[in-house]
């Protein structure tokens, strides 16, 4: 399932959250941490703190790699930090290194398994202010190539399978030292 906000819907609609598009200021609470969220009316829990946010393929104390259910992008993974932090520079050097090691392992596993034309890496956090990275296998015949997967579709796209078990094995092989 691709997460796109429908035209005219509130800022949280793409996550299935209530419409909060009327403006205002609130404090969010996530894992016992509060932070100021501008232009929101409702106190809303963090979607990445409260759920796995996909099928967990690998995890350790620092982060998890999940496979996102998206039929248009079967090689779409997220690397999600296990604590509520917004920015990379909020982490110490060891945590930044560990998180990026997981991102690079997800990229390498997808490249080996799927042989995509390109891997897209992205960390936005504009809609979900919880540090996470998108790792997306891209193909010349996918729905949006060469544009971002969040842009207007150019074509129907070609469906392709992904071997979840093989992806999970590849991640465990690439990340054994991280899972201490």
Tab-separated table of N, CA and C in Angstrom:
chain	number	residue	atom	x	y	z
A	1	UNK	N	0.836	-1.165	0.000
A	1	UNK	CA	0.000	0.000	0.000
A	1	UNK	C	0.882	1.230	0.000
A	2	UNK	N	0.712	2.078	-0.983
A	2	UNK	CA	1.478	3.314	-1.045
A	2	UNK	C	0.813	4.340	-0.161
A	3	UNK	N	1.608	5.138	0.497
A	3	UNK	CA	1.075	6.147	1.392
A	3	UNK	C	1.115	7.485	0.689
A	4	UNK	N	-0.055	7.906	0.198
A	4	UNK	CA	-0.162	9.209	-0.427
A	4	UNK	C	-1.373	9.904	0.167
A	5	UNK	N	-1.246	11.149	0.400
A	5	UNK	CA	-2.357	11.900	0.952
A	5	UNK	C	-3.326	12.237	-0.172
A	6	UNK	N	-4.591	11.970	0.045
A	6	UNK	CA	-5.604	12.314	-0.940
A	6	UNK	C	-5.780	13.824	-0.955
A	7	UNK	N	-6.075	14.355	-2.128
A	7	UNK	CA	-6.282	15.794	-2.268
A	7	UNK	C	-7.394	16.248	-1.325
A	8	UNK	N	-7.122	17.299	-0.564
A	8	UNK	CA	-8.121	17.851	0.317
A	8	UNK	C	-8.207	17.175	1.674
A	9	UNK	N	-7.438	16.136	1.881
A	9	UNK	CA	-7.500	15.465	3.180
A	9	UNK	C	-6.474	16.081	4.121
A	10	UNK	N	-6.613	15.790	5.393
A	10	UNK	CA	-5.730	16.357	6.402
A	10	UNK	C	-4.325	15.815	6.319
A	11	UNK	N	-3.409	16.439	7.047
A	11	UNK	CA	-2.004	16.086	6.981
A	11	UNK	C	-1.728	14.668	7.419
A	12	UNK	N	-2.538	14.100	8.291
A	12	UNK	CA	-2.294	12.751	8.779
A	12	UNK	C	-3.060	11.694	8.010
A	13	UNK	N	-3.831	12.068	7.002
A	13	UNK	CA	-4.700	11.113	6.317
A	13	UNK	C	-3.935	9.976	5.670
A	14	UNK	N	-2.768	10.223	5.196
A	14	UNK	CA	-2.011	9.155	4.525
A	14	UNK	C	-1.605	8.060	5.497
A	15	UNK	N	-1.596	8.347	6.783
A	15	UNK	CA	-1.302	7.332	7.789
A	15	UNK	C	-2.567	6.777	8.419
A	16	UNK	N	-3.734	7.207	7.942
A	16	UNK	CA	-4.963	6.768	8.542
A	16	UNK	C	-5.263	7.492	9.845
A	17	UNK	N	-4.680	8.660	10.038
A	17	UNK	CA	-4.892	9.442	11.243
A	17	UNK	C	-6.033	10.424	11.012
A	18	UNK	N	-6.617	10.982	12.081
A	18	UNK	CA	-7.709	11.933	11.910
A	18	UNK	C	-7.261	13.188	11.176
A	19	UNK	N	-8.219	13.838	10.535
A	19	UNK	CA	-7.942	15.082	9.814
A	19	UNK	C	-7.567	16.160	10.818
A	20	UNK	N	-6.366	16.717	10.667
A	20	UNK	CA	-5.883	17.775	11.545
A	20	UNK	C	-5.464	18.976	10.699
A	21	UNK	N	-6.147	19.224	9.608
A	21	UNK	CA	-5.696	20.232	8.649
A	21	UNK	C	-6.130	21.654	9.005
A	22	UNK	N	-6.785	21.845	10.131
A	22	UNK	CA	-7.283	23.172	10.479
A	22	UNK	C	-6.233	24.076	11.109
A	23	UNK	N	-5.052	23.589	11.378
A	23	UNK	CA	-4.006	24.412	11.981
A	23	UNK	C	-4.010	24.306	13.491
A	24	UNK	N	-3.102	25.002	14.122
A	24	UNK	CA	-3.015	24.963	15.571
A	24	UNK	C	-1.670	24.419	16.021
A	25	UNK	N	-1.492	24.316	17.334
A	25	UNK	CA	-0.243	23.818	17.900
A	25	UNK	C	-0.591	22.842	19.014
A	26	UNK	N	0.083	21.695	19.038
A	26	UNK	CA	-0.133	20.700	20.078
A	26	UNK	C	1.174	20.066	20.484
A	27	UNK	N	1.150	19.418	21.625
A	27	UNK	CA	2.264	18.569	22.033
A	27	UNK	C	1.926	17.139	21.675
A	28	UNK	N	2.855	16.471	21.029
A	28	UNK	CA	2.711	15.053	20.735
A	28	UNK	C	3.358	14.287	21.875
A	29	UNK	N	2.859	13.122	22.174
A	29	UNK	CA	3.500	12.243	23.131
A	29	UNK	C	3.796	10.937	22.430
A	30	UNK	N	5.024	10.502	22.489
A	30	UNK	CA	5.426	9.269	21.827
A	30	UNK	C	6.459	8.587	22.700
A	31	UNK	N	6.151	7.370	23.150
A	31	UNK	CA	7.055	6.636	24.034
A	31	UNK	C	7.505	7.512	25.200
A	32	UNK	N	6.561	8.159	25.824
A	32	UNK	CA	6.785	9.003	27.000
A	32	UNK	C	7.635	10.228	26.709
A	33	UNK	N	7.780	10.592	25.447
A	33	UNK	CA	8.502	11.812	25.095
A	33	UNK	C	7.513	12.767	24.439
A	34	UNK	N	7.551	14.015	24.820
A	34	UNK	CA	6.678	15.011	24.207
A	34	UNK	C	7.503	15.876	23.283
A	35	UNK	N	6.890	16.280	22.207
A	35	UNK	CA	7.536	17.240	21.328
A	35	UNK	C	6.474	18.119	20.706
A	36	UNK	N	6.838	19.307	20.350
A	36	UNK	CA	5.922	20.277	19.788
A	36	UNK	C	5.694	19.963	18.330
A	37	UNK	N	4.449	19.915	17.928
A	37	UNK	CA	4.115	19.680	16.536
A	37	UNK	C	3.244	20.844	16.065
A	38	UNK	N	3.774	21.655	15.176
A	38	UNK	CA	3.083	22.838	14.691
A	38	UNK	C	2.049	22.432	13.656
A	39	UNK	N	0.950	23.180	13.570
A	39	UNK	CA	-0.119	22.970	12.607
A	39	UNK	C	-0.884	21.667	12.815
A	40	UNK	N	-1.008	21.210	14.048
A	40	UNK	CA	-1.787	20.023	14.351
A	40	UNK	C	-2.801	20.394	15.431
A	41	UNK	N	-3.967	19.774	15.405
A	41	UNK	CA	-4.957	20.022	16.443
A	41	UNK	C	-5.028	18.892	17.452
A	42	UNK	N	-4.855	17.659	17.005
A	42	UNK	CA	-5.044	16.509	17.878
A	42	UNK	C	-3.708	15.945	18.336
A	43	UNK	N	-3.693	15.412	19.556
A	43	UNK	CA	-2.533	14.681	20.026
A	43	UNK	C	-2.613	13.300	19.375
A	44	UNK	N	-1.586	12.945	18.642
A	44	UNK	CA	-1.602	11.715	17.868
A	44	UNK	C	-0.364	10.904	18.185
A	45	UNK	N	-0.517	9.608	18.424
A	45	UNK	CA	0.659	8.775	18.684
A	45	UNK	C	1.513	8.622	17.427
A	46	UNK	N	2.758	8.294	17.620
A	46	UNK	CA	3.669	8.095	16.496
A	46	UNK	C	3.427	6.721	15.892
A	47	UNK	N	3.151	6.678	14.608
A	47	UNK	CA	2.863	5.434	13.901
A	47	UNK	C	4.061	4.484	13.911
A	48	UNK	N	5.274	5.010	13.892
A	48	UNK	CA	6.452	4.144	13.861
A	48	UNK	C	6.856	3.663	15.253
A	49	UNK	N	6.397	4.356	16.290
A	49	UNK	CA	6.638	3.876	17.664
A	49	UNK	C	5.619	2.805	18.040
A	50	UNK	N	4.399	2.953	17.527
A	50	UNK	CA	3.288	2.121	17.973
A	50	UNK	C	3.058	0.866	17.146
A	51	UNK	N	3.763	0.704	16.036
A	51	UNK	CA	3.561	-0.492	15.217
A	51	UNK	C	4.870	-0.876	14.549
A	52	UNK	N	4.910	-2.096	14.011
A	52	UNK	CA	6.099	-2.562	13.299
A	52	UNK	C	6.281	-1.790	11.994
A	53	UNK	N	5.178	-1.276	11.421
A	53	UNK	CA	5.188	-0.495	10.185
A	53	UNK	C	5.636	-1.311	8.987
A	54	UNK	N	5.354	-2.584	8.998
A	54	UNK	CA	5.712	-3.479	7.899
A	54	UNK	C	6.173	-4.810	8.453
A	55	UNK	N	6.471	-5.722	7.555
A	55	UNK	CA	6.947	-7.042	7.958
A	55	UNK	C	8.413	-6.950	8.378
A	56	UNK	N	8.687	-7.243	9.642
A	56	UNK	CA	10.059	-7.163	10.152
A	56	UNK	C	10.906	-8.272	9.539
A	57	UNK	N	11.977	-7.867	8.864
A	57	UNK	CA	12.906	-8.814	8.250
A	57	UNK	C	14.142	-9.020	9.124
A	58	UNK	N	14.508	-7.986	9.866
A	58	UNK	CA	15.699	-8.011	10.727
A	58	UNK	C	15.534	-6.920	11.770
A	59	UNK	N	16.061	-7.150	12.961
A	59	UNK	CA	16.056	-6.088	13.973
A	59	UNK	C	17.105	-6.366	15.034
A	60	UNK	N	17.506	-5.300	15.691
A	60	UNK	CA	18.360	-5.381	16.868
A	60	UNK	C	17.871	-4.311	17.837
A	61	UNK	N	18.657	-3.997	18.846
A	61	UNK	CA	18.234	-3.006	19.835
A	61	UNK	C	18.146	-1.597	19.256
A	62	UNK	N	18.915	-1.311	18.210
A	62	UNK	CA	18.963	0.027	17.624
A	62	UNK	C	17.851	0.289	16.621
A	63	UNK	N	17.648	-0.651	15.701
A	63	UNK	CA	16.736	-0.403	14.589
A	63	UNK	C	16.147	-1.703	14.055
A	64	UNK	N	15.235	-1.537	13.104
A	64	UNK	CA	14.644	-2.685	12.434
A	64	UNK	C	14.537	-2.393	10.943
A	65	UNK	N	14.597	-3.459	10.145
A	65	UNK	CA	14.387	-3.357	8.704
A	65	UNK	C	13.062	-4.049	8.423
A	66	UNK	N	12.136	-3.313	7.824
A	66	UNK	CA	10.827	-3.878	7.507
A	66	UNK	C	10.588	-3.827	6.012
A	67	UNK	N	9.823	-4.780	5.531
A	67	UNK	CA	9.394	-4.802	4.135
A	67	UNK	C	8.024	-4.153	4.075
A	68	UNK	N	7.905	-3.110	3.272
A	68	UNK	CA	6.659	-2.374	3.122
A	68	UNK	C	5.776	-3.105	2.117
A	69	UNK	N	4.514	-3.275	2.448
A	69	UNK	CA	3.571	-3.902	1.521
A	69	UNK	C	3.200	-2.893	0.438
A	70	UNK	N	3.766	-3.048	-0.726
A	70	UNK	CA	3.487	-2.155	-1.851
A	70	UNK	C	3.626	-2.967	-3.126
A	71	UNK	N	2.513	-3.306	-3.765
A	71	UNK	CA	2.578	-4.173	-4.956
A	71	UNK	C	3.328	-3.527	-6.111
A	72	UNK	N	3.373	-2.198	-6.141
A	72	UNK	CA	4.111	-1.508	-7.202
A	72	UNK	C	5.616	-1.490	-6.927
A	73	UNK	N	5.992	-1.627	-5.651
A	73	UNK	CA	7.403	-1.579	-5.258
A	73	UNK	C	7.697	-2.705	-4.274
A	74	UNK	N	7.836	-3.929	-4.790
A	74	UNK	CA	8.053	-5.070	-3.899
A	74	UNK	C	9.381	-5.008	-3.147
A	75	UNK	N	10.337	-4.270	-3.642
A	75	UNK	CA	11.615	-4.105	-2.955
A	75	UNK	C	11.663	-2.785	-2.215
A	76	UNK	N	10.635	-2.492	-1.430
A	76	UNK	CA	10.548	-1.248	-0.666
A	76	UNK	C	10.722	-1.612	0.803
A	77	UNK	N	11.865	-1.213	1.357
A	77	UNK	CA	12.142	-1.454	2.769
A	77	UNK	C	12.222	-0.133	3.509
A	78	UNK	N	11.962	-0.197	4.801
A	78	UNK	CA	12.216	0.933	5.688
A	78	UNK	C	13.171	0.458	6.767
A	79	UNK	N	14.127	1.292	7.091
A	79	UNK	CA	15.002	1.054	8.231
A	79	UNK	C	14.557	2.067	9.279
A	80	UNK	N	14.019	1.557	10.384
A	80	UNK	CA	13.356	2.398	11.382
A	80	UNK	C	14.122	2.343	12.701
A	81	UNK	N	14.478	3.497	13.198
A	81	UNK	CA	15.125	3.582	14.502
A	81	UNK	C	14.126	3.137	15.569
A	82	UNK	N	14.569	2.401	16.570
A	82	UNK	CA	13.671	1.876	17.602
A	82	UNK	C	13.377	2.860	18.726
A	83	UNK	N	13.922	4.052	18.674
A	83	UNK	CA	13.571	5.089	19.645
A	83	UNK	C	13.061	6.293	18.884
A	84	UNK	N	12.271	7.118	19.551
A	84	UNK	CA	11.689	8.273	18.873
A	84	UNK	C	12.692	9.419	18.840
A	85	UNK	N	13.305	9.581	17.699
A	85	UNK	CA	14.281	10.639	17.427
A	85	UNK	C	13.940	11.184	16.047
A	86	UNK	N	14.104	12.476	15.845
A	86	UNK	CA	13.735	13.089	14.570
A	86	UNK	C	14.870	13.199	13.561
A	87	UNK	N	16.080	13.442	14.020
A	87	UNK	CA	17.170	13.754	13.102
A	87	UNK	C	18.389	12.878	13.362
A	88	UNK	N	19.173	12.649	12.317
A	88	UNK	CA	20.396	11.863	12.433
A	88	UNK	C	21.356	12.474	13.459
A	89	UNK	N	21.410	13.794	13.494
A	89	UNK	CA	22.345	14.444	14.414
A	89	UNK	C	21.870	14.407	15.862
A	90	UNK	N	20.674	13.873	16.118
A	90	UNK	CA	20.237	13.619	17.487
A	90	UNK	C	20.899	12.362	18.049
A	91	UNK	N	21.499	11.558	17.175
A	91	UNK	CA	22.143	10.301	17.568
A	91	UNK	C	23.626	10.532	17.831
A	92	UNK	N	24.213	9.711	18.679
A	92	UNK	CA	25.662	9.763	18.826
A	92	UNK	C	26.303	9.054	17.623
A	93	UNK	N	27.597	9.157	17.495
A	93	UNK	CA	28.306	8.628	16.321
A	93	UNK	C	28.101	7.123	16.161
A	94	UNK	N	28.108	6.379	17.250
A	94	UNK	CA	27.944	4.922	17.168
A	94	UNK	C	26.553	4.558	16.662
A	95	UNK	N	25.528	5.255	17.121
A	95	UNK	CA	24.166	4.980	16.663
A	95	UNK	C	23.991	5.371	15.196
A	96	UNK	N	24.563	6.506	14.795
A	96	UNK	CA	24.499	6.900	13.373
A	96	UNK	C	25.152	5.835	12.508
A	97	UNK	N	26.306	5.365	12.927
A	97	UNK	CA	27.025	4.324	12.186
A	97	UNK	C	26.183	3.051	12.102
A	98	UNK	N	25.603	2.629	13.216
A	98	UNK	CA	24.797	1.411	13.228
A	98	UNK	C	23.572	1.520	12.341
A	99	UNK	N	22.903	2.673	12.387
A	99	UNK	CA	21.719	2.879	11.553
A	99	UNK	C	22.088	2.862	10.071
A	100	UNK	N	23.150	3.579	9.707
A	100	UNK	CA	23.551	3.614	8.297
A	100	UNK	C	24.061	2.253	7.829
A	101	UNK	N	24.669	1.507	8.723
A	101	UNK	CA	25.099	0.151	8.358
A	101	UNK	C	23.882	-0.700	7.978
A	102	UNK	N	22.791	-0.546	8.698
A	102	UNK	CA	21.559	-1.269	8.369
A	102	UNK	C	20.975	-0.777	7.039
A	103	UNK	N	21.011	0.541	6.797
A	103	UNK	CA	20.531	1.093	5.518
A	103	UNK	C	21.350	0.509	4.360
A	104	UNK	N	22.670	0.514	4.500
A	104	UNK	CA	23.531	0.004	3.424
A	104	UNK	C	23.363	-1.494	3.236
A	105	UNK	N	23.113	-2.234	4.310
A	105	UNK	CA	22.872	-3.676	4.185
A	105	UNK	C	21.568	-3.929	3.442
A	106	UNK	N	20.527	-3.147	3.733
A	106	UNK	CA	19.255	-3.289	3.012
A	106	UNK	C	19.461	-2.995	1.527
A	107	UNK	N	20.223	-1.939	1.228
A	107	UNK	CA	20.524	-1.620	-0.175
A	107	UNK	C	21.256	-2.775	-0.843
A	108	UNK	N	22.300	-3.273	-0.202
A	108	UNK	CA	23.090	-4.350	-0.794
A	108	UNK	C	22.251	-5.612	-0.996
A	109	UNK	N	21.435	-5.965	-0.025
A	109	UNK	CA	20.588	-7.156	-0.143
A	109	UNK	C	19.609	-7.010	-1.303
A	110	UNK	N	18.987	-5.848	-1.441
A	110	UNK	CA	18.052	-5.619	-2.553
A	110	UNK	C	18.770	-5.658	-3.893
A	111	UNK	N	19.951	-5.084	-3.968
A	111	UNK	CA	20.706	-5.109	-5.229
A	111	UNK	C	21.053	-6.536	-5.630
A	112	UNK	N	21.525	-7.325	-4.673
A	112	UNK	CA	21.901	-8.697	-4.978
A	112	UNK	C	20.690	-9.546	-5.366
A	113	UNK	N	19.589	-9.344	-4.676
A	113	UNK	CA	18.408	-10.179	-4.877
A	113	UNK	C	17.604	-9.782	-6.108
A	114	UNK	N	17.455	-8.491	-6.354
A	114	UNK	CA	16.529	-8.019	-7.388
A	114	UNK	C	17.198	-7.439	-8.625
A	115	UNK	N	18.478	-7.113	-8.571
A	115	UNK	CA	19.205	-6.451	-9.660
A	115	UNK	C	18.428	-5.268	-10.253
A	116	UNK	N	18.085	-4.286	-9.420
A	116	UNK	CA	17.337	-3.126	-9.912
A	116	UNK	C	18.209	-2.201	-10.751
A	117	UNK	N	17.565	-1.306	-11.487
A	117	UNK	CA	18.290	-0.281	-12.240
A	117	UNK	C	18.914	0.733	-11.285
A	118	UNK	N	18.275	0.933	-10.132
A	118	UNK	CA	18.717	1.949	-9.170
A	118	UNK	C	18.116	1.632	-7.816
A	119	UNK	N	18.801	2.049	-6.766
A	119	UNK	CA	18.248	2.011	-5.413
A	119	UNK	C	18.053	3.459	-4.979
A	120	UNK	N	16.873	3.777	-4.482
A	120	UNK	CA	16.622	5.103	-3.921
A	120	UNK	C	16.729	5.017	-2.403
A	121	UNK	N	17.477	5.934	-1.818
A	121	UNK	CA	17.584	6.081	-0.371
A	121	UNK	C	17.003	7.443	-0.021
A	122	UNK	N	16.127	7.480	0.981
A	122	UNK	CA	15.527	8.754	1.351
A	122	UNK	C	15.187	8.763	2.830
A	123	UNK	N	15.402	9.906	3.453
A	123	UNK	CA	14.978	10.125	4.826
A	123	UNK	C	14.362	11.507	4.889
A	124	UNK	N	13.054	11.555	5.035
A	124	UNK	CA	12.366	12.842	5.050
A	124	UNK	C	11.915	13.204	6.460
A	125	UNK	N	10.932	12.498	6.977
A	125	UNK	CA	10.408	12.780	8.303
A	125	UNK	C	9.488	13.973	8.370
A	126	UNK	N	9.056	14.492	7.230
A	126	UNK	CA	8.163	15.646	7.231
A	126	UNK	C	6.770	15.298	7.748
A	127	UNK	N	6.310	14.097	7.460
A	127	UNK	CA	4.983	13.662	7.888
A	127	UNK	C	5.032	12.795	9.133
A	128	UNK	N	6.085	12.059	9.303
A	128	UNK	CA	6.286	11.234	10.495
A	128	UNK	C	7.666	11.600	11.035
A	129	UNK	N	7.678	12.402	12.087
A	129	UNK	CA	8.943	12.916	12.627
A	129	UNK	C	9.611	11.872	13.520
A	130	UNK	N	9.822	10.701	12.956
A	130	UNK	CA	10.499	9.586	13.628
A	130	UNK	C	11.547	9.114	12.627
A	131	UNK	N	12.787	9.101	13.042
A	131	UNK	CA	13.886	8.811	12.125
A	131	UNK	C	13.724	7.441	11.466
A	132	UNK	N	13.656	7.451	10.141
A	132	UNK	CA	13.576	6.227	9.356
A	132	UNK	C	14.097	6.524	7.955
A	133	UNK	N	14.570	5.476	7.303
A	133	UNK	CA	15.099	5.572	5.946
A	133	UNK	C	14.277	4.694	5.017
A	134	UNK	N	13.974	5.203	3.837
A	134	UNK	CA	13.334	4.426	2.784
A	134	UNK	C	14.451	3.859	1.917
A	135	UNK	N	14.393	2.575	1.634
A	135	UNK	CA	15.350	1.912	0.748
A	135	UNK	C	14.496	1.214	-0.308
A	136	UNK	N	14.534	1.737	-1.536
A	136	UNK	CA	13.564	1.319	-2.550
A	136	UNK	C	14.276	0.845	-3.816
A	137	UNK	N	14.025	-0.408	-4.193
A	137	UNK	CA	14.547	-0.942	-5.454
A	137	UNK	C	13.730	-0.347	-6.594
A	138	UNK	N	14.420	0.223	-7.576
A	138	UNK	CA	13.752	0.867	-8.707
A	138	UNK	C	14.130	0.187	-10.008
A	139	UNK	N	13.167	0.137	-10.920
A	139	UNK	CA	13.351	-0.519	-12.210
A	139	UNK	C	12.899	0.418	-13.319
A	140	UNK	N	13.523	0.309	-14.476
A	140	UNK	CA	13.212	1.194	-15.602
A	140	UNK	C	11.749	1.093	-16.016
A	141	UNK	N	11.100	-0.047	-15.743
A	141	UNK	CA	9.694	-0.209	-16.121
A	141	UNK	C	8.742	-0.049	-14.934
A	142	UNK	N	9.239	0.483	-13.792
A	142	UNK	CA	8.306	0.674	-12.677
A	142	UNK	C	7.406	1.869	-12.949
A	143	UNK	N	6.395	2.007	-12.148
A	143	UNK	CA	5.318	2.963	-12.369
A	143	UNK	C	5.760	4.418	-12.500
A	144	UNK	N	6.835	4.798	-11.843
A	144	UNK	CA	7.240	6.201	-11.785
A	144	UNK	C	8.637	6.497	-12.334
A	145	UNK	N	9.402	5.472	-12.657
A	145	UNK	CA	10.799	5.660	-13.076
A	145	UNK	C	10.884	6.591	-14.277
A	146	UNK	N	11.781	7.542	-14.294
A	146	UNK	CA	12.888	7.797	-13.383
A	146	UNK	C	12.534	8.751	-12.240
A	147	UNK	N	11.265	9.140	-12.123
A	147	UNK	CA	10.860	10.071	-11.075
A	147	UNK	C	10.724	9.360	-9.730
A	148	UNK	N	10.504	10.130	-8.694
A	148	UNK	CA	10.287	9.598	-7.353
A	148	UNK	C	9.010	8.759	-7.319
A	149	UNK	N	8.952	7.790	-6.415
A	149	UNK	CA	7.744	6.961	-6.323
A	149	UNK	C	6.552	7.760	-5.811
A	150	UNK	N	6.777	8.957	-5.288
A	150	UNK	CA	5.695	9.791	-4.786
A	150	UNK	C	5.201	10.784	-5.850
A	151	UNK	N	5.754	10.731	-7.059
A	151	UNK	CA	5.328	11.635	-8.132
A	151	UNK	C	4.176	10.997	-8.916
A	152	UNK	N	3.720	11.694	-9.948
A	152	UNK	CA	2.657	11.157	-10.805
A	152	UNK	C	3.174	9.941	-11.568
A	153	UNK	N	2.320	8.938	-11.704
A	153	UNK	CA	2.694	7.716	-12.425
A	153	UNK	C	2.901	8.014	-13.909
A	154	UNK	N	3.872	7.354	-14.508
A	154	UNK	CA	4.171	7.494	-15.933
A	154	UNK	C	3.600	6.340	-16.745
A	155	UNK	N	3.387	5.195	-16.087
A	155	UNK	CA	2.945	3.980	-16.779
A	155	UNK	C	2.304	3.061	-15.759
A	156	UNK	N	1.782	1.937	-16.229
A	156	UNK	CA	1.140	0.964	-15.333
A	156	UNK	C	2.171	0.281	-14.440
A	157	UNK	N	3.350	0.063	-14.928
A	157	UNK	CA	4.371	-0.623	-14.138
A	157	UNK	C	4.295	-2.124	-14.340
A	158	UNK	N	5.413	-2.774	-14.173
A	158	UNK	CA	5.490	-4.232	-14.354
A	158	UNK	C	5.575	-4.892	-12.978
A	159	UNK	N	4.623	-5.775	-12.661
A	159	UNK	CA	4.706	-6.455	-11.363
A	159	UNK	C	5.900	-7.407	-11.325
A	160	UNK	N	6.524	-7.505	-10.186
A	160	UNK	CA	7.627	-8.454	-10.012
A	160	UNK	C	7.595	-8.980	-8.594
A	161	UNK	N	7.933	-10.223	-8.447
A	161	UNK	CA	7.908	-10.814	-7.108
A	161	UNK	C	9.183	-10.486	-6.327
A	162	UNK	N	9.099	-10.679	-5.033
A	162	UNK	CA	10.289	-10.601	-4.190
A	162	UNK	C	10.279	-11.828	-3.288
A	163	UNK	N	11.420	-12.424	-3.144
A	163	UNK	CA	11.569	-13.583	-2.265
A	163	UNK	C	11.880	-13.043	-0.862
A	164	UNK	N	10.855	-12.938	-0.037
A	164	UNK	CA	10.998	-12.360	1.305
A	164	UNK	C	11.987	-13.142	2.152
A	165	UNK	N	11.916	-14.455	2.059
A	165	UNK	CA	12.818	-15.294	2.858
A	165	UNK	C	14.266	-15.079	2.443
A	166	UNK	N	14.508	-14.957	1.136
A	166	UNK	CA	15.874	-14.722	0.653
A	166	UNK	C	16.364	-13.343	1.092
A	167	UNK	N	15.483	-12.344	1.075
A	167	UNK	CA	15.849	-11.004	1.521
A	167	UNK	C	16.178	-11.029	3.018
A	168	UNK	N	15.391	-11.730	3.789
A	168	UNK	CA	15.644	-11.839	5.219
A	168	UNK	C	16.972	-12.547	5.492
A	169	UNK	N	17.246	-13.630	4.766
A	169	UNK	CA	18.533	-14.338	4.934
A	169	UNK	C	19.701	-13.428	4.572
A	170	UNK	N	19.568	-12.669	3.491
A	170	UNK	CA	20.641	-11.760	3.068
A	170	UNK	C	20.914	-10.701	4.134
A	171	UNK	N	19.862	-10.151	4.713
A	171	UNK	CA	20.037	-9.144	5.770
A	171	UNK	C	20.726	-9.744	6.993
A	172	UNK	N	20.320	-10.934	7.378
A	172	UNK	CA	20.944	-11.581	8.540
A	172	UNK	C	22.412	-11.920	8.279
A	173	UNK	N	22.721	-12.215	7.032
A	173	UNK	CA	24.113	-12.501	6.678
A	173	UNK	C	24.956	-11.221	6.697
A	174	UNK	N	24.386	-10.122	6.219
A	174	UNK	CA	25.119	-8.852	6.139
A	174	UNK	C	25.207	-8.126	7.483
A	175	UNK	N	24.288	-8.404	8.396
A	175	UNK	CA	24.218	-7.642	9.630
A	175	UNK	C	24.452	-8.454	10.907
A	176	UNK	N	25.230	-9.518	10.881
A	176	UNK	CA	25.362	-10.299	12.107
A	176	UNK	C	26.064	-9.545	13.244
A	177	UNK	N	27.023	-8.705	12.922
A	177	UNK	CA	27.785	-8.002	13.949
A	177	UNK	C	26.981	-6.882	14.602
A	178	UNK	N	25.970	-6.358	13.908
A	178	UNK	CA	25.174	-5.273	14.448
A	178	UNK	C	24.235	-5.805	15.540
A	179	UNK	N	23.766	-7.024	15.397
A	179	UNK	CA	22.761	-7.577	16.316
A	179	UNK	C	23.395	-8.124	17.582
A	180	UNK	N	24.105	-7.296	18.314
A	180	UNK	CA	24.766	-7.719	19.560
A	180	UNK	C	23.843	-7.516	20.731
